[in-house]
Each structure stands twice: as structure tokens, then as C-alpha cells.
Tab-separated table of C-alpha atoms in Angstrom:
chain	number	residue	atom	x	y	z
A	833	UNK	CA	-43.502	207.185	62.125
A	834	UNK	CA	-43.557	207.089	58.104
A	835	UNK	CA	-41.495	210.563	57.909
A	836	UNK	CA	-37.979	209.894	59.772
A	837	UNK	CA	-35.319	212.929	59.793
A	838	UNK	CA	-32.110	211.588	60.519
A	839	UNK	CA	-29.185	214.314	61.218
A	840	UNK	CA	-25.882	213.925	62.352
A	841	UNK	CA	-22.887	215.347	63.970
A	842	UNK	CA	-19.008	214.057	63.929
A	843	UNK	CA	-17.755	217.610	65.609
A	844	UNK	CA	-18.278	216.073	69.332
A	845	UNK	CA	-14.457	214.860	69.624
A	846	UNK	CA	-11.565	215.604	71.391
A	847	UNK	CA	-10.479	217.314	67.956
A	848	UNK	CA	-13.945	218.875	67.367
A	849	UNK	CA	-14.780	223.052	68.416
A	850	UNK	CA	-16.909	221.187	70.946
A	851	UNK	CA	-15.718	221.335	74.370
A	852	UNK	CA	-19.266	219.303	76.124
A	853	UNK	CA	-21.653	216.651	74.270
A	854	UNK	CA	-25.149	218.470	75.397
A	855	UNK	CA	-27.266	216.532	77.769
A	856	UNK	CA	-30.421	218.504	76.289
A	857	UNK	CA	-31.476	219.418	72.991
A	858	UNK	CA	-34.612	221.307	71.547
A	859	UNK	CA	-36.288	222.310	68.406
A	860	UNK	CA	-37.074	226.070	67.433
A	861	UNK	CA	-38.313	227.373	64.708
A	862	UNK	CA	-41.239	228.257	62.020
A	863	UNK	CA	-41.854	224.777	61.261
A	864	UNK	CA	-43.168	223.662	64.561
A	865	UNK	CA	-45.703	224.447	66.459
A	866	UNK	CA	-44.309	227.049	69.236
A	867	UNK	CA	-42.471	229.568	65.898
A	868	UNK	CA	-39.734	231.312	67.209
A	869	UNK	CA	-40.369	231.468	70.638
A	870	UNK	CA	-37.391	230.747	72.875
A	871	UNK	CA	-37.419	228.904	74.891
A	872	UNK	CA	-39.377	226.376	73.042
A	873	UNK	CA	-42.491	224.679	75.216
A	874	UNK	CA	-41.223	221.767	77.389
A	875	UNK	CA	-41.384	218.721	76.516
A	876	UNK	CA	-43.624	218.971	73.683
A	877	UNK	CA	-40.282	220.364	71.423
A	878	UNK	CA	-37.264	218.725	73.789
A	879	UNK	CA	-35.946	216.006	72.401
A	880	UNK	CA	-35.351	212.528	74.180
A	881	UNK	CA	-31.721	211.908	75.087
A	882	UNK	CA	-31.616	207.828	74.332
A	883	UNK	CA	-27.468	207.430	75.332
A	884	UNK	CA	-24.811	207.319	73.942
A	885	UNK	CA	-25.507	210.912	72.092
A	886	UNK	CA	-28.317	209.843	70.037
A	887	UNK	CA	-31.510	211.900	70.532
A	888	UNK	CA	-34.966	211.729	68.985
A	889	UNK	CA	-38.191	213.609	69.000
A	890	UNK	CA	-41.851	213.227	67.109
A	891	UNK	CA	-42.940	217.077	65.935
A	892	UNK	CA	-45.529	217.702	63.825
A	893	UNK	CA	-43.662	220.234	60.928
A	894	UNK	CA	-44.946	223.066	58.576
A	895	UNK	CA	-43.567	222.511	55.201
A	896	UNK	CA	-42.225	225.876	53.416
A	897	UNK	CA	-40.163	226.886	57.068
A	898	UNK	CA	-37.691	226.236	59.286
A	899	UNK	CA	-36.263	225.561	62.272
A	900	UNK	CA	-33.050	224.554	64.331
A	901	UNK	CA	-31.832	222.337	67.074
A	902	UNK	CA	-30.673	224.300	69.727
A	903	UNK	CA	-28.434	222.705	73.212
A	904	UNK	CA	-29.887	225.268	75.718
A	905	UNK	CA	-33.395	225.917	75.712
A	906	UNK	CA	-33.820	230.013	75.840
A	907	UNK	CA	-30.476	230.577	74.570
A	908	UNK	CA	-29.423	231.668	70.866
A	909	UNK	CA	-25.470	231.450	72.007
A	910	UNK	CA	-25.145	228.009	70.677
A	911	UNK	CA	-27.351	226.244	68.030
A	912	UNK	CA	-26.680	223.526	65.151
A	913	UNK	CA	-28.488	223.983	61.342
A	914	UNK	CA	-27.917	222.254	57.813
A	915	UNK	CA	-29.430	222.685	54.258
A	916	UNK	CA	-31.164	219.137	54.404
A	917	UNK	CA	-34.551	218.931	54.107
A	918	UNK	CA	-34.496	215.140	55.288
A	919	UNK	CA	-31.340	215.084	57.022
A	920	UNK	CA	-27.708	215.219	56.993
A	921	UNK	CA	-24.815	216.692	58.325
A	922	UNK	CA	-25.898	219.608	61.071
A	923	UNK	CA	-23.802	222.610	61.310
A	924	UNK	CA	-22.712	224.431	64.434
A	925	UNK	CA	-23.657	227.692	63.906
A	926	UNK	CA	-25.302	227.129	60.646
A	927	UNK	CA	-28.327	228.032	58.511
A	928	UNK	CA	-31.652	227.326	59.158
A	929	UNK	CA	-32.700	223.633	58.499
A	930	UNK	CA	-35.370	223.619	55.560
A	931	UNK	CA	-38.474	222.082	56.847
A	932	UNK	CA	-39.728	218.989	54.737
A	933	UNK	CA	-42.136	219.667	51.572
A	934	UNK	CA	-45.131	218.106	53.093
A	935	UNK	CA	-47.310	218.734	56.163
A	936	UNK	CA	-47.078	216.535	58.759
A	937	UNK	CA	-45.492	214.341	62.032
A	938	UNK	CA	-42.448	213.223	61.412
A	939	UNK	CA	-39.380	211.679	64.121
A	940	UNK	CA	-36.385	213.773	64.117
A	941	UNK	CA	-33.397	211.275	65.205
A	942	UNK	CA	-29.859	213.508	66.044
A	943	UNK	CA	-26.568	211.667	66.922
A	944	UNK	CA	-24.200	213.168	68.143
A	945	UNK	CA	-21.670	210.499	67.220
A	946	UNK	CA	-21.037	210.280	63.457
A	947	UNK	CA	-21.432	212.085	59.983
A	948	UNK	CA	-24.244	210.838	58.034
């Protein structure tokens, strides 16, 4: 994939807000192809769990949206954003991730393990 995202997270620690390191993760949001809907289609926005708290997932993305990464699929309780439009740090709780300025597939990589 020509378009990678990479996001990151360093909260996950016994000093983070974070009390569990999600098994699942899943993208919502205007940019992809299932909108707002929650929960998000299976597996088509889930992302792949690879280990050690890294997580990836191909999605085709709408540029001039957004979207965000949510731990529970159907739930709004819990959900991570950022203000990168190619990656960065996530935010628990935060603002809508800007989608990227061009149409098109691109591999969203999340660890869970470090700041980027």
C-alpha cells in the first residue's frame, strides 16, 4: 500500500487512564465506507490485531471527512481521535481524525505501544 497511516498510543501503561489494552479495534466514521453507522460492518472496517498491540487495517478513505478508531464495535463509551491527517499521536476521547486530502486505499497501522 503507497498511502500508510501510522498512529500511535503511549497511554496503555500501568501509569496510563487505561485500565485493558483492547483485543479489538474498528474504524467509524465519514471517511469510510459504512459513515457513521455503529457498529461498523465486520471485518471489512475491524482492524487486524498482529501482537504485541500493534494493529493494522487497508480502508479505502474519503478525503474532506473523518473518522475514529473505536475499542468496542457498537459502542461510543470509549473511542481514540487526533488532528493528524497522516498519523500521530491518537487521543482517548479526542477529536475526530481528519481524513487524508486524497481519495483512496490506504493501511492504517495503530500501536498501542509507543508515541510516534
Amino acid at each position: 500500500v503507497k498511502n500508510p497511516i501510522s498512529v500511535s498510543l503511549d497511554n496503555f501503561s500501568d501509569n496510563g487512564p487505561f485500565l485493558n489494552i483492547p483485543s479489538n479495534l474498528f474504524l467509524v466514521g465519514g471517511a469510510t465506507p459504512g459513515g457513521w453507522n455503529n457498529p461498523v460492518p465486520v471485518p471489512s472496517q475491524q482492524f487486524v490485531n498482529r501482537g504485541n498491540n500493534v494493529f493494522d487495517l487497508t480502508v479505502a478513505l474519503t478525503s474532506g471527512q473523518a473518522y475514529l478508531i473505536l475499542p468496542v464495535n457498537g459502542s461510543w463509551n470509549e473511542k481514540f481521535g487526533g488532528t493528524s491527517k497522516t498519523g500521530g499521536a491518537l487521543v482517548h476521547q479526542g477529536p475526530d481524525i481528519p481524513s487524508p486530502d486524497v481519495n483512496g486505499n490506504y493501511k492504517i497501522t495503530v500501536n498501542l505501544n509507543s508515541s510516534s
